[in-house]
PDB file of C-alpha atoms and ligand atoms in Angstrom:
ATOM      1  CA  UNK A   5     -20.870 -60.654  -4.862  1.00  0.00           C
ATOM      2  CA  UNK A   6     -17.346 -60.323  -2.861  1.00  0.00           C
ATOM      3  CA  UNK A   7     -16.885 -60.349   0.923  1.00  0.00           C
ATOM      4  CA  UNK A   8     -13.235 -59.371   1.495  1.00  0.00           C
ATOM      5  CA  UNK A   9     -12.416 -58.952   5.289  1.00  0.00           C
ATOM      6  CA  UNK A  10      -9.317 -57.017   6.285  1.00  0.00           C
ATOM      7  CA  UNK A  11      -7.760 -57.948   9.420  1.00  0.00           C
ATOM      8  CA  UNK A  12      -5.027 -59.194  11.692  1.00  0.00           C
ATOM      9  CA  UNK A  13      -4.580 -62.911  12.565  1.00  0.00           C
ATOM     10  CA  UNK A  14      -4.331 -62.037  16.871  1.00  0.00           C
ATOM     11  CA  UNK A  15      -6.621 -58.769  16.647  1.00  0.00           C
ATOM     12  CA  UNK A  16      -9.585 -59.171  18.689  1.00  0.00           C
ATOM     13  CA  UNK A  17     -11.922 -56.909  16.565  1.00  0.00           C
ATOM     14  CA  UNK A  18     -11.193 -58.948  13.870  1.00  0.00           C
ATOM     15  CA  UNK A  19     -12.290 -62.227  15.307  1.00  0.00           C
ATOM     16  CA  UNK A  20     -15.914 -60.772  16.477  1.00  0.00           C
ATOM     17  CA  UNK A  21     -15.926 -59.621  12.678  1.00  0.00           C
ATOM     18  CA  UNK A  22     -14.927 -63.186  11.893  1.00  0.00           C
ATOM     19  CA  UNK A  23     -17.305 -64.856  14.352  1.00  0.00           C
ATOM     20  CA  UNK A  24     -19.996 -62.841  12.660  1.00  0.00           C
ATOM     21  CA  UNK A  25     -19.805 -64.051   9.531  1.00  0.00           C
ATOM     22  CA  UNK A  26     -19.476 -67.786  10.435  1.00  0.00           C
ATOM     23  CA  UNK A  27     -22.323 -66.897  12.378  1.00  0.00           C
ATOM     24  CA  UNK A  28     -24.249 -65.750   9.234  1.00  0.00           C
ATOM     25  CA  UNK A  29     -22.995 -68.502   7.368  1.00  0.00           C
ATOM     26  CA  UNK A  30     -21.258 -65.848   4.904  1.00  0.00           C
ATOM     27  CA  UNK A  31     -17.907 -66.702   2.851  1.00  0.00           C
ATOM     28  CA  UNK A  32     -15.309 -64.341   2.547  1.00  0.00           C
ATOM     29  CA  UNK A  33     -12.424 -63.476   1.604  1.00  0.00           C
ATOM     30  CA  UNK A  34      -9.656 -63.119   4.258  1.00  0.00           C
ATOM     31  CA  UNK A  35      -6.833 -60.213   3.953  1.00  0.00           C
ATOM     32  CA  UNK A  36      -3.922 -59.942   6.315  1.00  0.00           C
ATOM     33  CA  UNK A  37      -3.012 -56.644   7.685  1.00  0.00           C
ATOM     34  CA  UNK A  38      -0.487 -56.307  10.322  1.00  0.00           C
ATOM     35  CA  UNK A  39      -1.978 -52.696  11.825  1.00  0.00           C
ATOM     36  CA  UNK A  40       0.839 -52.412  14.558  1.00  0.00           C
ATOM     37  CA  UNK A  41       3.746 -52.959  11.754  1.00  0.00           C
ATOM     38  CA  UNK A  42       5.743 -49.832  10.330  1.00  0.00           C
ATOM     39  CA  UNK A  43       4.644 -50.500   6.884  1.00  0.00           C
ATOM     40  CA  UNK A  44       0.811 -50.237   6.787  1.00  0.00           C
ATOM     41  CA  UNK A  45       0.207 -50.133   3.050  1.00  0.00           C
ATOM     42  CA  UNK A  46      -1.412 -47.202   1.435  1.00  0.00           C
ATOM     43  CA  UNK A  47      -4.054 -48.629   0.184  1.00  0.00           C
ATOM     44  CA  UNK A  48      -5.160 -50.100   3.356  1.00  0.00           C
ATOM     45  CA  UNK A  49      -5.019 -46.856   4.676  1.00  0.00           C
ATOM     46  CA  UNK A  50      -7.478 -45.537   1.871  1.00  0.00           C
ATOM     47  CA  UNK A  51      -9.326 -47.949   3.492  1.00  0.00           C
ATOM     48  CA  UNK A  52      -9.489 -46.767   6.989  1.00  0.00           C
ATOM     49  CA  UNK A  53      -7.896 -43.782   7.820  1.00  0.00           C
ATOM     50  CA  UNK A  54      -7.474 -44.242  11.422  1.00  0.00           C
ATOM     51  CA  UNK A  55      -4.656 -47.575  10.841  1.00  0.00           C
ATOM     52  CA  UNK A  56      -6.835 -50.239  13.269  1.00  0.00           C
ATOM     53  CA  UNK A  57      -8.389 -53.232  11.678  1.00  0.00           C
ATOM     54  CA  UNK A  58     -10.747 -54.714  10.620  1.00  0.00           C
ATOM     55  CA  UNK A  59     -12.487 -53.280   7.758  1.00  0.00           C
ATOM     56  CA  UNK A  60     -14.841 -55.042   5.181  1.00  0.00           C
ATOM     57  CA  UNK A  61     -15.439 -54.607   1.934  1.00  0.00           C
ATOM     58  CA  UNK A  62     -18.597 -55.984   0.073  1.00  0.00           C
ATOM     59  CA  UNK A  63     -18.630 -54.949  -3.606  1.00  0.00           C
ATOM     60  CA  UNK A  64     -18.295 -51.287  -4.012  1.00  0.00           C
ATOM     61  CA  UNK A  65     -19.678 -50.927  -0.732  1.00  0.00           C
ATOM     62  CA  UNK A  66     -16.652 -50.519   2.362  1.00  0.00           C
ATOM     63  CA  UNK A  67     -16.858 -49.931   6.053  1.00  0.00           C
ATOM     64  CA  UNK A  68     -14.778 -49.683   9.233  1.00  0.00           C
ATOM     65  CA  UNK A  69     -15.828 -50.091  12.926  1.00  0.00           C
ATOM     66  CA  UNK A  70     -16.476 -53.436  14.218  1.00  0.00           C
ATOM     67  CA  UNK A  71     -20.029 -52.527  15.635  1.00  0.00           C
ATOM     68  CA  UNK A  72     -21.226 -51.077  12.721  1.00  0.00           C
ATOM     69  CA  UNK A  73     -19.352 -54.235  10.557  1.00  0.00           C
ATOM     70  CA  UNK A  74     -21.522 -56.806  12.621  1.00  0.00           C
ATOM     71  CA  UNK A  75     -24.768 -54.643  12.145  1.00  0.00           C
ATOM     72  CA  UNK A  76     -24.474 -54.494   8.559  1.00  0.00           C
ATOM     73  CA  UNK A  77     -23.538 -57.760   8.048  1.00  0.00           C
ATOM     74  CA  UNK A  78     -26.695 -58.889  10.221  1.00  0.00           C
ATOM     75  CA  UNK A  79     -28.802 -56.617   7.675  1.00  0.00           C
ATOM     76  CA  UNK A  80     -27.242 -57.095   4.786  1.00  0.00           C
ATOM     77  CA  UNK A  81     -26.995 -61.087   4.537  1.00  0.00           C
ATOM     78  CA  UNK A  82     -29.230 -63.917   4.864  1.00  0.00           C
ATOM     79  CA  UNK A  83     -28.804 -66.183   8.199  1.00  0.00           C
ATOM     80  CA  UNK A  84     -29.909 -65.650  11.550  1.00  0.00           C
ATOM     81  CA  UNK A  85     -30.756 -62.553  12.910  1.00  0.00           C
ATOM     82  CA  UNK A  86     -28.817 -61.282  15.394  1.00  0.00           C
ATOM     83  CA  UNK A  87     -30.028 -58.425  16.953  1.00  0.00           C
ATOM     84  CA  UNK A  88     -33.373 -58.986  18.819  1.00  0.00           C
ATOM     85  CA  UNK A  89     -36.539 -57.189  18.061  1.00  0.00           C
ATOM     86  CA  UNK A  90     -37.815 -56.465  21.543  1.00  0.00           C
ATOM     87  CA  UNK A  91     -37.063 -52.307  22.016  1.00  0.00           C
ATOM     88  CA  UNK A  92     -35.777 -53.183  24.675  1.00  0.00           C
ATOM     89  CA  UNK A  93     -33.613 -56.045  24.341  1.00  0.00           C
ATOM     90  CA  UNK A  94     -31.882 -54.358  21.127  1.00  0.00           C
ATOM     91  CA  UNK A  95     -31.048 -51.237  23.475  1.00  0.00           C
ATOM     92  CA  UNK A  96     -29.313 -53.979  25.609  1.00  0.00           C
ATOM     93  CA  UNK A  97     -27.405 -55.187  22.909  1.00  0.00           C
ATOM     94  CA  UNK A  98     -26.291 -52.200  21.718  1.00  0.00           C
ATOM     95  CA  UNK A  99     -25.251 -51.200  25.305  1.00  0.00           C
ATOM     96  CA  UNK A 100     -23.048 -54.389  25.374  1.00  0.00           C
ATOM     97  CA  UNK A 101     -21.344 -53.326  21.856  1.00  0.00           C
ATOM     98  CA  UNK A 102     -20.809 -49.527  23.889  1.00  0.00           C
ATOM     99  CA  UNK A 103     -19.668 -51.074  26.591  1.00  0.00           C
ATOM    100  CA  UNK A 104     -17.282 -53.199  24.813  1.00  0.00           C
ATOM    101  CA  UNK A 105     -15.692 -50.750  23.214  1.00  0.00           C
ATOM    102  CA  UNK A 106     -15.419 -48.132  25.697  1.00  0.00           C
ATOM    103  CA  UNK A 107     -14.616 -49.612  29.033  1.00  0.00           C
ATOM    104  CA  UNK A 108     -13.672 -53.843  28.285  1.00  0.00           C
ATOM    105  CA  UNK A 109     -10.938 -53.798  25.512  1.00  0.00           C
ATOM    106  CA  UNK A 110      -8.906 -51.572  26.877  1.00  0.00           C
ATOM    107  CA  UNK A 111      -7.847 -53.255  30.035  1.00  0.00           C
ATOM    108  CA  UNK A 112      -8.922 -56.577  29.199  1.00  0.00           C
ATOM    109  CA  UNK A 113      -6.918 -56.905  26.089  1.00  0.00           C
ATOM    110  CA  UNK A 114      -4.453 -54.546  25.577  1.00  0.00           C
ATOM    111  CA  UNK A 115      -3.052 -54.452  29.005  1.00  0.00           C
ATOM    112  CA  UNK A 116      -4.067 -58.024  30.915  1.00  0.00           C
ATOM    113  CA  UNK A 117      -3.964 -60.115  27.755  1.00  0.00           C
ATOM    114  CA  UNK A 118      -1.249 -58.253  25.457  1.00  0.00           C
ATOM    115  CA  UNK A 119       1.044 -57.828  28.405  1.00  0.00           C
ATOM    116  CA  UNK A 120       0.628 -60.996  30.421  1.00  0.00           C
ATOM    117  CA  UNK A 121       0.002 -63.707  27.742  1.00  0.00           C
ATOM    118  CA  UNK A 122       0.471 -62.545  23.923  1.00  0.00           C
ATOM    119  CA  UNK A 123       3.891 -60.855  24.662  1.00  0.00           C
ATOM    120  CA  UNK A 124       5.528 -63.520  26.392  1.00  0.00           C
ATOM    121  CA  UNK A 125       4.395 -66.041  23.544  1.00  0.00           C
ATOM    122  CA  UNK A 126       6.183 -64.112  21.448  1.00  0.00           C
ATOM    123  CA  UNK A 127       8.606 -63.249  23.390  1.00  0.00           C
ATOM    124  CA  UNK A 128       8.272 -59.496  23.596  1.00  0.00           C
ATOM    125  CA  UNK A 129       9.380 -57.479  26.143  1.00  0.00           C
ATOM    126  CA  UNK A 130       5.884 -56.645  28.502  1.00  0.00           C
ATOM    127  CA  UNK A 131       5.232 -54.217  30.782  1.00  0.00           C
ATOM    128  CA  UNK A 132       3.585 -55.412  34.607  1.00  0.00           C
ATOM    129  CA  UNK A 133       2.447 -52.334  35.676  1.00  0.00           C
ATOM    130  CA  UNK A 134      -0.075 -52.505  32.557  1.00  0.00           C
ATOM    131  CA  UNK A 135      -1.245 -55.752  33.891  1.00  0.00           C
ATOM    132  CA  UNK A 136      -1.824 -54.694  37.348  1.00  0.00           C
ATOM    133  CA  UNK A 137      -3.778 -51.724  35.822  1.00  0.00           C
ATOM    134  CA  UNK A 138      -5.570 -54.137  33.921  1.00  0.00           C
ATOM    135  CA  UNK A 139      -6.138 -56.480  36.885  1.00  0.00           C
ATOM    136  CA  UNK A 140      -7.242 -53.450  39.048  1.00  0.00           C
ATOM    137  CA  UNK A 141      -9.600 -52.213  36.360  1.00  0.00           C
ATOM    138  CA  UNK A 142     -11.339 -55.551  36.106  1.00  0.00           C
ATOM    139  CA  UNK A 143     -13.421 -56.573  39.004  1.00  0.00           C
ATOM    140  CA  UNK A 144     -15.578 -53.069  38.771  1.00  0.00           C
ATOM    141  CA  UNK A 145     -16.082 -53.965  34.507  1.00  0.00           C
ATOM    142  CA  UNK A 146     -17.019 -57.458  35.722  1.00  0.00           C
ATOM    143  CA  UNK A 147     -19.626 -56.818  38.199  1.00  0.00           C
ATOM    144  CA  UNK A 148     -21.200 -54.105  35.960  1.00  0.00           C
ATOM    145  CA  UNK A 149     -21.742 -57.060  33.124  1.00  0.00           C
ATOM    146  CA  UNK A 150     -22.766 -59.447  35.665  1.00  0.00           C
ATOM    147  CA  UNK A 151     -25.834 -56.834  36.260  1.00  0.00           C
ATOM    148  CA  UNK A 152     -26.606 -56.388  32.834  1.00  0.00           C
ATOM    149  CA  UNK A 153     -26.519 -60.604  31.713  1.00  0.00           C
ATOM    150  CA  UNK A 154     -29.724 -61.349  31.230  1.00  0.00           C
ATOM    151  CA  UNK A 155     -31.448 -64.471  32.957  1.00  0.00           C
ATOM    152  CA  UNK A 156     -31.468 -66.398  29.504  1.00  0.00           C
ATOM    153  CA  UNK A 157     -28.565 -68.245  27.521  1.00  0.00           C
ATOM    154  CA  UNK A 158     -27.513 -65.815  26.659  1.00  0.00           C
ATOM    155  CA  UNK A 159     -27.260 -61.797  26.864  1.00  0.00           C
ATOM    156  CA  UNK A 160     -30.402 -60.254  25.418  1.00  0.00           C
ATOM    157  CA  UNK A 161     -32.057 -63.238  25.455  1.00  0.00           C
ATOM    158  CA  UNK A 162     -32.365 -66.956  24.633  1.00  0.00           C
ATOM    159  CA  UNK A 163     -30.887 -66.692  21.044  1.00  0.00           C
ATOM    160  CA  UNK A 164     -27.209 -65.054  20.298  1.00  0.00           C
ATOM    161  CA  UNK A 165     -27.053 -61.770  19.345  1.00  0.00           C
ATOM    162  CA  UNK A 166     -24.231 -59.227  18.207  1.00  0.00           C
ATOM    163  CA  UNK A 167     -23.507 -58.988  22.008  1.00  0.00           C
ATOM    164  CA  UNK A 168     -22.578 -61.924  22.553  1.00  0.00           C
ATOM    165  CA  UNK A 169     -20.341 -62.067  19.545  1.00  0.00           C
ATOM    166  CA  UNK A 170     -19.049 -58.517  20.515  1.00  0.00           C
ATOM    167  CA  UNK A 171     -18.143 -59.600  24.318  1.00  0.00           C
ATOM    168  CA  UNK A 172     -17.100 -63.270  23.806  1.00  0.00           C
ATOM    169  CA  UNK A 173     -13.719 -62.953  21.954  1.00  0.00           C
ATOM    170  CA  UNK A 174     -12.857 -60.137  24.501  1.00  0.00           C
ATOM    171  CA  UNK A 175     -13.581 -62.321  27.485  1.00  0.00           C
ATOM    172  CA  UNK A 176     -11.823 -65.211  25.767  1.00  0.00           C
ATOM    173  CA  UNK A 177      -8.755 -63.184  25.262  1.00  0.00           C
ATOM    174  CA  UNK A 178      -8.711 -62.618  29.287  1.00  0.00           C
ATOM    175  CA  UNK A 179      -9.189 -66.077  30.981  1.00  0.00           C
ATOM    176  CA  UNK A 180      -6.004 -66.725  28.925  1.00  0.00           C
ATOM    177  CA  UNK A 181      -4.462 -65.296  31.922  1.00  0.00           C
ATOM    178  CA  UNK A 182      -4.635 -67.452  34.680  1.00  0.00           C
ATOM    179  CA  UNK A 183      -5.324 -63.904  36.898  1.00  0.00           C
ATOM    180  CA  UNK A 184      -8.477 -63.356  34.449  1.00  0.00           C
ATOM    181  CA  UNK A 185      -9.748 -66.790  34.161  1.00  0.00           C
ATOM    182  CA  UNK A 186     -10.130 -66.790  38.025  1.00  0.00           C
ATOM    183  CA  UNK A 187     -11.797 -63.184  38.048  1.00  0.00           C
ATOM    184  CA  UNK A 188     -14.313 -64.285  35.342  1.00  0.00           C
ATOM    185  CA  UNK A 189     -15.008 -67.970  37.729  1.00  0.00           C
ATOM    186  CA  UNK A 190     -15.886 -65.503  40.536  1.00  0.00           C
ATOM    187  CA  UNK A 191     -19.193 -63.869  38.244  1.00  0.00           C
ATOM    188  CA  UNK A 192     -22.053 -67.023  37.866  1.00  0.00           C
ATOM    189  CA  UNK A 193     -23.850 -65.310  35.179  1.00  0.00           C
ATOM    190  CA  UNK A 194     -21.012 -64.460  32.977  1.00  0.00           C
ATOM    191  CA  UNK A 195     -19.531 -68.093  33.992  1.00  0.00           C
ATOM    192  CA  UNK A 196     -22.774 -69.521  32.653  1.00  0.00           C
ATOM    193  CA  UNK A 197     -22.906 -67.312  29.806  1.00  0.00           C
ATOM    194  CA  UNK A 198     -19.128 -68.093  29.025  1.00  0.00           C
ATOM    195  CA  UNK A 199     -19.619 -71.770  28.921  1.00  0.00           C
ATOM    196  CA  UNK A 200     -22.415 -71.806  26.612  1.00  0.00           C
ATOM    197  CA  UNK A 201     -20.992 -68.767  24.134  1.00  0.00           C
ATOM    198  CA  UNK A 202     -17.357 -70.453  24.220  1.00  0.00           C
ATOM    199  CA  UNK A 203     -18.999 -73.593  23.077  1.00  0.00           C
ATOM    200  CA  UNK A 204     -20.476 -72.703  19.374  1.00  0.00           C
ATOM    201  CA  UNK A 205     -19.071 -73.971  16.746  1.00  0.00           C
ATOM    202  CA  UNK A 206     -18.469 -70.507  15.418  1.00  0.00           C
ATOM    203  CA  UNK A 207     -16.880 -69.417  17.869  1.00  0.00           C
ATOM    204  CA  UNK A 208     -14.165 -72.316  18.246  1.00  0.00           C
ATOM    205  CA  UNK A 209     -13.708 -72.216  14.326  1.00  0.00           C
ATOM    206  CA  UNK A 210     -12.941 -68.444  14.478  1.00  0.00           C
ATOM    207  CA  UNK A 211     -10.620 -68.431  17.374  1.00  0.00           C
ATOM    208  CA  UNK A 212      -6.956 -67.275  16.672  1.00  0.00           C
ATOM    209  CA  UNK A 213      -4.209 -69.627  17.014  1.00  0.00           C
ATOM    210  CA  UNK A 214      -1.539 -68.218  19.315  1.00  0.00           C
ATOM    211  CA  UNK A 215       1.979 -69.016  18.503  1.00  0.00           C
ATOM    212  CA  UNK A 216       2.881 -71.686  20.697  1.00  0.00           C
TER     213      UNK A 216
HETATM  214  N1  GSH U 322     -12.943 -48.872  17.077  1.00  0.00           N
HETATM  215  C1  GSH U 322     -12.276 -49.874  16.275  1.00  0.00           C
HETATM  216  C2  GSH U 322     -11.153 -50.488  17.087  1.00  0.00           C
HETATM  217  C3  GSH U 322     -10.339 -51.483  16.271  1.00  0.00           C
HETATM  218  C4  GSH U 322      -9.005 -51.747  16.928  1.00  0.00           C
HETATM  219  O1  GSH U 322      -8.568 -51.062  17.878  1.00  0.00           O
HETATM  220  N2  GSH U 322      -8.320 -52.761  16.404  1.00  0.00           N
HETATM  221  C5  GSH U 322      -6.988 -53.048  16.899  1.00  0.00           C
HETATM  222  C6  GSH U 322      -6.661 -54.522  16.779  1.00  0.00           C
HETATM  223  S1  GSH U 322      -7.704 -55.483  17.843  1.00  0.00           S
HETATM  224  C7  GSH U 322      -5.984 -52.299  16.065  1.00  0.00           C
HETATM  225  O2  GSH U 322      -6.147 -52.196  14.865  1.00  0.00           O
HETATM  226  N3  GSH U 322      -4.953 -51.763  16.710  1.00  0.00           N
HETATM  227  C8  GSH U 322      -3.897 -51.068  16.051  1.00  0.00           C
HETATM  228  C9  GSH U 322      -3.323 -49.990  16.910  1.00  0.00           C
HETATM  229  O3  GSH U 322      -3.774 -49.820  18.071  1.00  0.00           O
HETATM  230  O4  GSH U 322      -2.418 -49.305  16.438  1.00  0.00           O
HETATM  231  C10 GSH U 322     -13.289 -50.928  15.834  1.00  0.00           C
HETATM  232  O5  GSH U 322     -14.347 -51.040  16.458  1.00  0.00           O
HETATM  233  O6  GSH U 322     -13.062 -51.594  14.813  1.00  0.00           O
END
């Protein structure tokens, strides 16, 4: 059996891939692709047609999407489960993994993190306006998951789940701003949450290092 995870070393989406699997206890493979560089090789995009990482490949069997990457990797391998059982709990976690997706990453990481942290490591040119969109976006995306946390460890519940390791690295990615980190400080639940989530092994072992 071969695990082979595509990804990029900073990309977000490939860290809650990442955090799965250390999660599940699974090894892989690790294969860097760069998806914002000019060169994108073909077979990477036979891979996934749409040029965003990460994809993962297990055997003969290969898949793109992040949500659906966590979800099969929860099915598919031994190691705790990570989606609860409860109807109603899962519907919860899959909300997170919507929510996520739809409304956080966006303004979170691509315009607050990218543009006020990642580009000025590298010394990139960045844009403030997309961090003051970002920062103005925030507080509303922030009180909405402060509603939803649950009053357990963590977000479904009192074990992990694949919202937790669909939110964290997002979250992580935006208290690296010092504008973000205070923001987050100013919701108790997701504070709480934070502190425990940011904690796991798994997490700490899959996050990126930044250039310095
Ligand atoms: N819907 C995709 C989103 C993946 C995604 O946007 N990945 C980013 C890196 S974190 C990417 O590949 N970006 C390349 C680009 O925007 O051109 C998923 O869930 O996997």
């Amino acid at each position: 059996m071969t695990v082979e995870l595509y990804g990029y070393q900073y990309s977000v989406y490939s860290w809650i891939a990442r955090f799965a699997l250390e999660e599940k206890g699974a090894d892989y493979r690790w294969i860097e692709i760069n998806p914002f560089a000019p060169d994108v090789p073909e077979s990477y995009l036979a891979l996934h047609p749409f040029k965003r990482v990460p994809t993962l490949v297990h055997d003969d069997f290969q898949i793109y999407e992040t949500g659906a990457i966590t979800r099969y990797l929860d099915e598919a391998f031994p190691g705790p489960r990570l989606q609860p059982t409860d109807p109603r709990h899962r519907a919860r976690c899959s909300q997170f993994v919507s929510i996520v997706d739809s409304y956080v990453y966006w303004p979170f990481v691509r315009q607050v993190f990218s543009h006020r942290v990642f580009r000025p490591l590298l010394g990139r040119p960045s844009d403030s306006t997309e961090v003051q969109s970002g920062l103005e976006t925030a507080p509303a995306v922030l009180a909405a998951l402060e509603r939803l946390v649950a009053d357990t460890e963590y977000l479904c519940g009192a074990d992990l789940s694949l919202a937790d390791i669909h939110l964290a690295p997002v979250i992580g990615y935006f208290a690296m701003a010092e504008e973000g980190d205070a923001l987050l400080k100013s919701h108790r639940k997701l504070s709480d949450w934070w502190a425990t989530v940011s904690a796991r092994p798994a997490y700490r072992a899959t996050r990126p290092q930044l250039p310095a």
